[in-house]
GROMACS .gro file of C-alpha atoms in nm:
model
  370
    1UNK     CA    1   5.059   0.299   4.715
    2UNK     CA    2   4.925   0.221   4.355
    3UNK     CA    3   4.930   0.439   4.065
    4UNK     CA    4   4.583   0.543   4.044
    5UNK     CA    5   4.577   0.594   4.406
    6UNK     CA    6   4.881   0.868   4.432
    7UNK     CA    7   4.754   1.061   4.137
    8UNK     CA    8   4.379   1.037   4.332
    9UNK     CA    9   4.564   1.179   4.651
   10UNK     CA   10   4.796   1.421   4.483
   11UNK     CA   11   4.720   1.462   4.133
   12UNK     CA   12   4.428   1.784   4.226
   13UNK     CA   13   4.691   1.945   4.471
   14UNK     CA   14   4.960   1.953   4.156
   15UNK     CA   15   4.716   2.098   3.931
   16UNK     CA   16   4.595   2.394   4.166
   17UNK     CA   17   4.953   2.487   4.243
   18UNK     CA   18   5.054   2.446   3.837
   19UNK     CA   19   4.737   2.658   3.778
   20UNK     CA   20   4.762   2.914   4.003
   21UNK     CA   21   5.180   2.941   3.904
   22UNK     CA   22   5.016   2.984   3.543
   23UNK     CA   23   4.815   3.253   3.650
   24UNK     CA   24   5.037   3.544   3.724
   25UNK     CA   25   4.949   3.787   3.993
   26UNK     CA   26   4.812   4.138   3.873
   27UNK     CA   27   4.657   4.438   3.992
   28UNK     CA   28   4.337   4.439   3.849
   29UNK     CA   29   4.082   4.299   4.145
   30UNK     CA   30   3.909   4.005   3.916
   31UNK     CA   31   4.250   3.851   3.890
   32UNK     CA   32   4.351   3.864   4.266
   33UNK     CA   33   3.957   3.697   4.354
   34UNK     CA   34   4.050   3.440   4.090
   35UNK     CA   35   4.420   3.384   4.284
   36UNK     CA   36   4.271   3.344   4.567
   37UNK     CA   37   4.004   3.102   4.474
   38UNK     CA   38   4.292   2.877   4.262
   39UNK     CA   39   4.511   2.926   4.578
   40UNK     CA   40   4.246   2.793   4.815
   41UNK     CA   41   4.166   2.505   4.644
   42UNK     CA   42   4.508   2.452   4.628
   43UNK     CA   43   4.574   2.473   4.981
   44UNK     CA   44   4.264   2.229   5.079
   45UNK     CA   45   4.378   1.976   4.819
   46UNK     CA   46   4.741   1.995   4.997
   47UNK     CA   47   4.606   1.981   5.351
   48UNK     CA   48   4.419   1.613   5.251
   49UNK     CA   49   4.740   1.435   5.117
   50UNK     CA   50   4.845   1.174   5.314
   51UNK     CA   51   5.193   1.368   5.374
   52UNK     CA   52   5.018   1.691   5.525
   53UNK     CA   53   4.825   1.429   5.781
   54UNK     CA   54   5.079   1.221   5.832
   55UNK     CA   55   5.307   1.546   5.943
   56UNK     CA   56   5.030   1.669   6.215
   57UNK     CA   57   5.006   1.350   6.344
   58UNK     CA   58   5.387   1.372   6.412
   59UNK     CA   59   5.340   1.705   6.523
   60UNK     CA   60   5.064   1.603   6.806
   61UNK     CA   61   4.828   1.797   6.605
   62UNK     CA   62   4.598   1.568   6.454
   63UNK     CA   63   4.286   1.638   6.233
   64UNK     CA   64   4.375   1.998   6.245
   65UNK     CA   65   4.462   1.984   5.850
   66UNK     CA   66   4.085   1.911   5.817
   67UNK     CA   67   4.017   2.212   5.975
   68UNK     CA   68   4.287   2.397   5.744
   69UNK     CA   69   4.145   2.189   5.423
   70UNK     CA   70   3.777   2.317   5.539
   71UNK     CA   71   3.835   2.700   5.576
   72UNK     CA   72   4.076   2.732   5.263
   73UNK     CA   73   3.780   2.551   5.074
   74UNK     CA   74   3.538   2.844   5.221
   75UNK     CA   75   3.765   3.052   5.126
   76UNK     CA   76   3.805   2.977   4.799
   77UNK     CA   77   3.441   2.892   4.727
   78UNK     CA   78   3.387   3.296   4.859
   79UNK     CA   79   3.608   3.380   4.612
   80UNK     CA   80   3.476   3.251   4.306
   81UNK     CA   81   3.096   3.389   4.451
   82UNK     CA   82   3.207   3.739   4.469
   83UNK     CA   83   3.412   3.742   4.169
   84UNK     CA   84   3.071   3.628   3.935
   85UNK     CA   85   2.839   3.883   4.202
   86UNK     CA   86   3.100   4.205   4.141
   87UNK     CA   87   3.119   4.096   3.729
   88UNK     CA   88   2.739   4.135   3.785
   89UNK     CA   89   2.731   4.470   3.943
   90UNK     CA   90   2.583   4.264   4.267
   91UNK     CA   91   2.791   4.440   4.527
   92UNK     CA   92   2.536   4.457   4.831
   93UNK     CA   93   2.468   4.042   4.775
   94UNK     CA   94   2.891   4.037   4.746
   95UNK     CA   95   2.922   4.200   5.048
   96UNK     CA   96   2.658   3.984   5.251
   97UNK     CA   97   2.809   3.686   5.066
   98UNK     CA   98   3.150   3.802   5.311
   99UNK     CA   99   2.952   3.827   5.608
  100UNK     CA  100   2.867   3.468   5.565
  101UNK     CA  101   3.112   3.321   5.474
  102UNK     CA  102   3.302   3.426   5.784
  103UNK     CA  103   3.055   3.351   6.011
  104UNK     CA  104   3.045   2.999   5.861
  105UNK     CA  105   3.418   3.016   5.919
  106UNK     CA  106   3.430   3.103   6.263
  107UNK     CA  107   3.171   2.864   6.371
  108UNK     CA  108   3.399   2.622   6.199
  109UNK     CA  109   3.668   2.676   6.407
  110UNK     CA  110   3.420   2.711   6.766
  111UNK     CA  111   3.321   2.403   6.665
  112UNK     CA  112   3.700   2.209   6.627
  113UNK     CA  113   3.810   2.351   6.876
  114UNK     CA  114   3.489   2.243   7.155
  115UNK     CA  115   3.511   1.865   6.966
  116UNK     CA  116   3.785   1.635   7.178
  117UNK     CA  117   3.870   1.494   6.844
  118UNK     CA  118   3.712   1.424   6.468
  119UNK     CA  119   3.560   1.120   6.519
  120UNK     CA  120   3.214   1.110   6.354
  121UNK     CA  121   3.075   1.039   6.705
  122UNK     CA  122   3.219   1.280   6.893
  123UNK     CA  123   3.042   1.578   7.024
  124UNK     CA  124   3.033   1.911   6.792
  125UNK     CA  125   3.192   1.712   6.517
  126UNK     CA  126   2.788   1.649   6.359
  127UNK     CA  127   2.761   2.023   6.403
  128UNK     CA  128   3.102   2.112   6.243
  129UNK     CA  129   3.027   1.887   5.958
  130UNK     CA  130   2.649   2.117   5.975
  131UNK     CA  131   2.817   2.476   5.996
  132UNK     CA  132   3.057   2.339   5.700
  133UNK     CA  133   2.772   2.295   5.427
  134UNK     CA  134   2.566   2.541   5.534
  135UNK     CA  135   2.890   2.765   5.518
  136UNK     CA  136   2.966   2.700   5.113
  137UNK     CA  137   2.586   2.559   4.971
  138UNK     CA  138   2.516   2.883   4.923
  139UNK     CA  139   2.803   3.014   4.779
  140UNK     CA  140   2.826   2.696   4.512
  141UNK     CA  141   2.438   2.776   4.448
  142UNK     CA  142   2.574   3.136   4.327
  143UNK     CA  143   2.850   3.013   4.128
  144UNK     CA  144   2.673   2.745   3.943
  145UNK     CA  145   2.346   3.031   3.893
  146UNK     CA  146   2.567   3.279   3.799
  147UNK     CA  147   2.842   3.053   3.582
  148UNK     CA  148   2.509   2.953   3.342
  149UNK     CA  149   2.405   3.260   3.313
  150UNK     CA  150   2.721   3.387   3.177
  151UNK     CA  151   2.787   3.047   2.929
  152UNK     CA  152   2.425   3.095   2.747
  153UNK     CA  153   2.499   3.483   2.688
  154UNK     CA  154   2.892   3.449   2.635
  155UNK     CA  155   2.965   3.432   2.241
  156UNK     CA  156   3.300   3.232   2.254
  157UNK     CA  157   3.288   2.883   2.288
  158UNK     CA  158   3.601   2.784   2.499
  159UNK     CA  159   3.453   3.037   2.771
  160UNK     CA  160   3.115   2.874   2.750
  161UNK     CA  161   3.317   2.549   2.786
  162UNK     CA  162   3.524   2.668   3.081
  163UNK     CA  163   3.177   2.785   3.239
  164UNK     CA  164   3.012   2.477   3.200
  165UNK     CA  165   3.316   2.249   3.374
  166UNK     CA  166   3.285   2.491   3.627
  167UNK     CA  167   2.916   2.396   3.697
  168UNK     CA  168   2.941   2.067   3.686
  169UNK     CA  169   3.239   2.036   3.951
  170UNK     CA  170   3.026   2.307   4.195
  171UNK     CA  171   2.734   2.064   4.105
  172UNK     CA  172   2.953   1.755   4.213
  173UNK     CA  173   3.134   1.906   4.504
  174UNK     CA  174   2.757   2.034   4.666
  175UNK     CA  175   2.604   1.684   4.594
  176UNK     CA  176   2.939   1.560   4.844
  177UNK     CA  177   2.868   1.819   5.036
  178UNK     CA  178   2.504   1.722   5.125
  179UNK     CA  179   2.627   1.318   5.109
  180UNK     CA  180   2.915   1.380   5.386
  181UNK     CA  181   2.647   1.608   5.585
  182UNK     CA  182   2.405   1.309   5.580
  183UNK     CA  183   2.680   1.080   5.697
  184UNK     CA  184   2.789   1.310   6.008
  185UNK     CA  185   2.406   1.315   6.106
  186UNK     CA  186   2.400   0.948   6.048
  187UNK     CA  187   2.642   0.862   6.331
  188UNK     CA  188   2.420   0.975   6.604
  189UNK     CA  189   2.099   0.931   6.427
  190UNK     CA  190   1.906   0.576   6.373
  191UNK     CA  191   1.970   0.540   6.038
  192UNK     CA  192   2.222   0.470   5.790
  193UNK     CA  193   2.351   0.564   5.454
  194UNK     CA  194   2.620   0.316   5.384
  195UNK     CA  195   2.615   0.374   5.007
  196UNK     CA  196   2.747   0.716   5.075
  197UNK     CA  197   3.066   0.554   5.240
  198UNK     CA  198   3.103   0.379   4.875
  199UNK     CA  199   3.440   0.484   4.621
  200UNK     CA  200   3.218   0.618   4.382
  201UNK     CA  201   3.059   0.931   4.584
  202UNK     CA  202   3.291   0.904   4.855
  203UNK     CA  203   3.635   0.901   4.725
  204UNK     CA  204   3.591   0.958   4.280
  205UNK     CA  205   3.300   1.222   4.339
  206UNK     CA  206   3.538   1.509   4.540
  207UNK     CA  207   3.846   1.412   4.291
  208UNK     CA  208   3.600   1.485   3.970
  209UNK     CA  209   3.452   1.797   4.167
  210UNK     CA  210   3.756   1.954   4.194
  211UNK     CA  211   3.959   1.894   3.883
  212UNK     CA  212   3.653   1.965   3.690
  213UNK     CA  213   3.671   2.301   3.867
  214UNK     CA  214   4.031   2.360   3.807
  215UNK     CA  215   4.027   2.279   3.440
  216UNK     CA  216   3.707   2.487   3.365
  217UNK     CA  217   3.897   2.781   3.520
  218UNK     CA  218   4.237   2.685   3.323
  219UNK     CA  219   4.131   2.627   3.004
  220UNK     CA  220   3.984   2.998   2.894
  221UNK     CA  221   4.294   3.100   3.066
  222UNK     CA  222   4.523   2.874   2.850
  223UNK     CA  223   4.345   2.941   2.580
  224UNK     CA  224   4.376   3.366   2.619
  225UNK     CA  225   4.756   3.299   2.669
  226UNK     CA  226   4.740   3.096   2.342
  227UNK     CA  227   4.537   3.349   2.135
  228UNK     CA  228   4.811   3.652   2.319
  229UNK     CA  229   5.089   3.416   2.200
  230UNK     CA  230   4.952   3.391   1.805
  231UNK     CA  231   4.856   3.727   1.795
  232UNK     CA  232   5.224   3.854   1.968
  233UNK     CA  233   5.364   3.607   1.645
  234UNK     CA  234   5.190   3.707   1.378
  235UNK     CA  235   5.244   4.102   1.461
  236UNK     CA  236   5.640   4.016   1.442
  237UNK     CA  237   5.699   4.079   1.109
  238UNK     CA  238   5.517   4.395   1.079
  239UNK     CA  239   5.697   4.539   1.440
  240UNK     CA  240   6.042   4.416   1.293
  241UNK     CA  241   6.042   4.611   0.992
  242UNK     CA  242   5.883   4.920   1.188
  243UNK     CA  243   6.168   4.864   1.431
  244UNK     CA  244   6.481   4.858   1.170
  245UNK     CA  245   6.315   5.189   1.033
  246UNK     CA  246   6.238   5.366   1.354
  247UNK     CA  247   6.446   5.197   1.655
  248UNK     CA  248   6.322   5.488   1.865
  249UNK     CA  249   5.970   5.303   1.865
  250UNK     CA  250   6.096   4.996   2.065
  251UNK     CA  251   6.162   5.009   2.455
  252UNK     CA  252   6.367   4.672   2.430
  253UNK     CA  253   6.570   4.577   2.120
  254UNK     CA  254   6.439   4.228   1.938
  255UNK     CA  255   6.467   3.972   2.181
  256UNK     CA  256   6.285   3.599   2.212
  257UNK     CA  257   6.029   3.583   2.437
  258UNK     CA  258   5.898   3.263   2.445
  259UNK     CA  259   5.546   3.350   2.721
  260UNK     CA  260   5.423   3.698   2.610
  261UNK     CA  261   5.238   3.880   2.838
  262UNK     CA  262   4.937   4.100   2.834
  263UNK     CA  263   5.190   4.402   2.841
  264UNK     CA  264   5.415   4.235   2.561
  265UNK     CA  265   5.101   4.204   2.347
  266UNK     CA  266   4.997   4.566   2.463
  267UNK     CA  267   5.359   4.755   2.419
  268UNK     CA  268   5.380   4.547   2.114
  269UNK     CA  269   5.047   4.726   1.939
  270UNK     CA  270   5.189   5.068   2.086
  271UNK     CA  271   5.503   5.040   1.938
  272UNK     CA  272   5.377   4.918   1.572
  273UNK     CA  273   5.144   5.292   1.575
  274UNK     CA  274   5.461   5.477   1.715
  275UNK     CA  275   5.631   5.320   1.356
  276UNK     CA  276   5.358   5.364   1.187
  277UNK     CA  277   5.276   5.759   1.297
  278UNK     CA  278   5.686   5.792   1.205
  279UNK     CA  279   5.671   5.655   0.824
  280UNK     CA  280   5.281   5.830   0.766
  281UNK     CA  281   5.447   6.109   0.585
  282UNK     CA  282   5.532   5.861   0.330
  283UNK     CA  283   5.224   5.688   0.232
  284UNK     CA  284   4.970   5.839   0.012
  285UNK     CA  285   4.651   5.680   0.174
  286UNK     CA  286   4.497   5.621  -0.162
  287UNK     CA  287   4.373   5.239  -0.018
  288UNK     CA  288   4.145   5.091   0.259
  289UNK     CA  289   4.152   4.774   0.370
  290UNK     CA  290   4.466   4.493   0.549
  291UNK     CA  291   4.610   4.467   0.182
  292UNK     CA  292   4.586   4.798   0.071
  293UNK     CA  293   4.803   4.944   0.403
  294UNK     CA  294   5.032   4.653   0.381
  295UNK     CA  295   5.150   4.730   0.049
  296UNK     CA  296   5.150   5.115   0.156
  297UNK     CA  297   5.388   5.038   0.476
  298UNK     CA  298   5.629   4.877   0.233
  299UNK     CA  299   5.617   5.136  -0.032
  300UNK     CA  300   5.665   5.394   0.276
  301UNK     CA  301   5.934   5.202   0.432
  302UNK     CA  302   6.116   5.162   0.040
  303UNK     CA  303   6.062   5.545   0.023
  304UNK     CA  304   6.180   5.619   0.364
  305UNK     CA  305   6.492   5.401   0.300
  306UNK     CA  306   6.558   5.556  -0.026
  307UNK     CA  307   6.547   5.919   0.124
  308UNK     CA  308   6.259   6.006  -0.056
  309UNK     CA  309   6.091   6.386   0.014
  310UNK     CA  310   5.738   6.327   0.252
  311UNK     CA  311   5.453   6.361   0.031
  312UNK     CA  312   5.197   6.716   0.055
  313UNK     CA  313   4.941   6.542   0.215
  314UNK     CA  314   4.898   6.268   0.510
  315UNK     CA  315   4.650   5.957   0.523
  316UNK     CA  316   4.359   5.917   0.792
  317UNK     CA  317   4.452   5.667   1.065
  318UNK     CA  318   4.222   5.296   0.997
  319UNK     CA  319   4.236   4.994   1.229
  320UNK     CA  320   3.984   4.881   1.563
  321UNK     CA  321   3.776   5.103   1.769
  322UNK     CA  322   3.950   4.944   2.096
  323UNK     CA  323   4.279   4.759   2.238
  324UNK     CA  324   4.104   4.401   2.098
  325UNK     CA  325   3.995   4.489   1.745
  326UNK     CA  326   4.281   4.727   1.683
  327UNK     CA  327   4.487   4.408   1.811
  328UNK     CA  328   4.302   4.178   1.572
  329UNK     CA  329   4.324   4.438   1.316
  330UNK     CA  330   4.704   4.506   1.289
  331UNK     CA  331   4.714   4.116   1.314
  332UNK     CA  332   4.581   4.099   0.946
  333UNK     CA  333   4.769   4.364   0.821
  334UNK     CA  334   5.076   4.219   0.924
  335UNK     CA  335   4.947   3.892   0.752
  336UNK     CA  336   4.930   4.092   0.456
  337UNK     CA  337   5.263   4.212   0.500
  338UNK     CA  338   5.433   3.925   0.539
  339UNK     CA  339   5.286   3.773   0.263
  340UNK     CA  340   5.406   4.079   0.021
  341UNK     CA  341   5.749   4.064   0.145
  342UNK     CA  342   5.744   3.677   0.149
  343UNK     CA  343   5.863   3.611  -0.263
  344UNK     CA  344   6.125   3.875  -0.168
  345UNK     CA  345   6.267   3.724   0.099
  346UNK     CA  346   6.251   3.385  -0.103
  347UNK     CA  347   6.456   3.558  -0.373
  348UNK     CA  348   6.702   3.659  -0.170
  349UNK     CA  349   6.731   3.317  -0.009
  350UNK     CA  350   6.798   3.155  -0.373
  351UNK     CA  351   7.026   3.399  -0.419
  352UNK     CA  352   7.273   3.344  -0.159
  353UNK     CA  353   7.221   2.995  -0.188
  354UNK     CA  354   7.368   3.035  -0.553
  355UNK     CA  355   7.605   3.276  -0.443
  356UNK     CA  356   7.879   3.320  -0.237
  357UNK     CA  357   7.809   3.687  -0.173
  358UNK     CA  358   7.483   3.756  -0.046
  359UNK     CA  359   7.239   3.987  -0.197
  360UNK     CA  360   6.983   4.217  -0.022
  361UNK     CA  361   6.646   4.131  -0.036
  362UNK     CA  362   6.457   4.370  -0.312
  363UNK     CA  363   6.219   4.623  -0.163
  364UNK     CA  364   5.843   4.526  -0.310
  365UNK     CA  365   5.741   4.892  -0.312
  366UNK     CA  366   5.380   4.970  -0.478
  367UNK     CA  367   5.397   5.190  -0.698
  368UNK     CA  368   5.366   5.568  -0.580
  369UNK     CA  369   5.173   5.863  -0.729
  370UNK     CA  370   5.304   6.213  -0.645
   0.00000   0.00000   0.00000
């Protein structure tokens, strides 16, 4: 089989199942509707290799990966509807969204299992084909609807992005839908539509529909692991020298970890305001702003170190009004702080590189009014 032909077959079955391993399971009910919709397209791409259909025609069980291929790809088009209708406080349309959806499903399988076999000129198979589209149109008309709605009023671009892909593979994958529907009625009608048999819409058009699909849902998903990953970074310097003053703060003790999770970034935020709340009694709070605190956490932490008496009185708390923006927040002060302790740490460097017994770092303390 050619290049380009395996990666047609098998390349969209690799990226669901890379995609939906990417996207980790969690409680939340958005998540497990967006699992299920990755994991059905995933399961409809694998039931179309030629492996799948070569093993049920071993197995005496021919065309019935069509039938699996057809009801994980209801499945996962329900999905994605209700997810967008529930995000849209649309619960009674979510709910009869369900009801159809399994009705299309079970007059799916009626259907394939009345038809001797899948040829297109079989009995039932024009009316499986029929109960198929009008199964998912529907349900792709909600998704695309829905999916624009969200990219013109969404600020950030990569979602608007990720939106968009996602309409245009619904878009494709209904436009196959319709063609394929045509060609069913075709072979017991008078007419034909031989163009639709054609590579372009009948082989390239599916392929585009559904990677287009999969990489509008993967990239805001890559790119809010990529944002977690720079923030969980840039807060390391700031959490490390909380840590060596207060080890009580941390859970763990430092430790790599290369894919930070949600709760990595999360305990990693908690645990910066449990060192913070510990050293307040050293800071004077005479400052506002990222560069003000930073130099006050290392004037706390020199004073801490040093053994120095609290001072009388105790400065207000500043950073986001929320998880995000306190996130974002502590992200710039520990910018800050890094780059205050940064001509320290450079000193230090020289130092033992000029001598062969090292020398502490020097504390850069602001100065401190009593």
């Amino acid at each position: 089989m050619p290049m380009g032909e395996l990666v047609r077959r098998y390349g969209p079955a690799v990226l669901a199942w890379a995609l939906l391993l990417w996207l980790r399971p969690s409680p939340t009910p958005g998540r497990r509707l967006v699992r299920c919709c990755v994991l059905g397209l995933a399961v409809s791409q694998t039931a179309l290799t030629p492996a799948v259909r070569s093993l049920t025609r071993a197995l005496g069980a021919a065309s019935v990966e069509l039938l699996v291929a057809h009801l994980a790809m209801v499945g996962a088009v329900w999905a994605g509807a209700r997810l967008l209708l529930t995000l849209h406080g649309l619960h009674a349309s979510a709910r009869r969204h369900t009801a159809w959806a399994a009705a299309g499903g079970a007059a799916m399988v009626t259907l394939f299992v009345l038809a001797p076999n899948m040829m297109p000129q079989s009995p039932f198979v024009m009316e499986y084909c029929i109960a198929y589209a009008v199964a998912l149109l529907p349900e792709f008309a909600v998704i695309a609807v829905l999916c624009l709605q969200d990219a013109r009023r969404s600020p950030d671009r990569i979602l608007r992005a990720g939106l968009g892909l996602v309409v245009a593979g619904v878009v494709a994958a209904a436009g196959y839908m319709v063609i394929r529907t045509v060609i069913a009625v075709t072979a017991r009608a008078p007419f034909s539509f031989d163009y639709g048999r054609g590579f372009l819409l009948s082989k390239a058009l599916p392929t585009a529909a559904h990677v287009l699909v999969l990489v509008g849902v993967g990239v805001p998903a890559a790119a809010g692991w990529l944002r977690r990953y720079r923030q969980y970074r840039r807060l390391a310097p700031l959490w490390l020298a909380l840590y060596r003053a207060e080890p009580a703060i941390a859970l763990e003790p430092p430790r790599t970890t290369p894919f930070p999770t949600r709760l990595h970034l999360y305990r990693r935020v908690i645990e910066i305001r449990d060192g913070l709340l510990a050293i307040r009694p050293h800071r004077t709070g005479s400052g506002t702003g990222e560069h003000q605190e930073a130099a006050e956490i290392a004037a706390a932490l020199h004073a801490r170190e040093q053994g120095e008496p609290p001072l009388a009185t105790e400065p207000a708390v500043q950073g986001g009004q929320d998880l995000g923006s306190d996130t974002e927040y502590l992200c710039r002060v520990a910018d800050a702080y890094r780059e205050l302790t940064r001509p320290a740490a450079s000193r230090a460097y020289g130092t033992t590189r000029s001598s062969s017994t090292p020398t502490p770092a020097p504390s850069r303390a602001r100065p401190r009014s009593r």
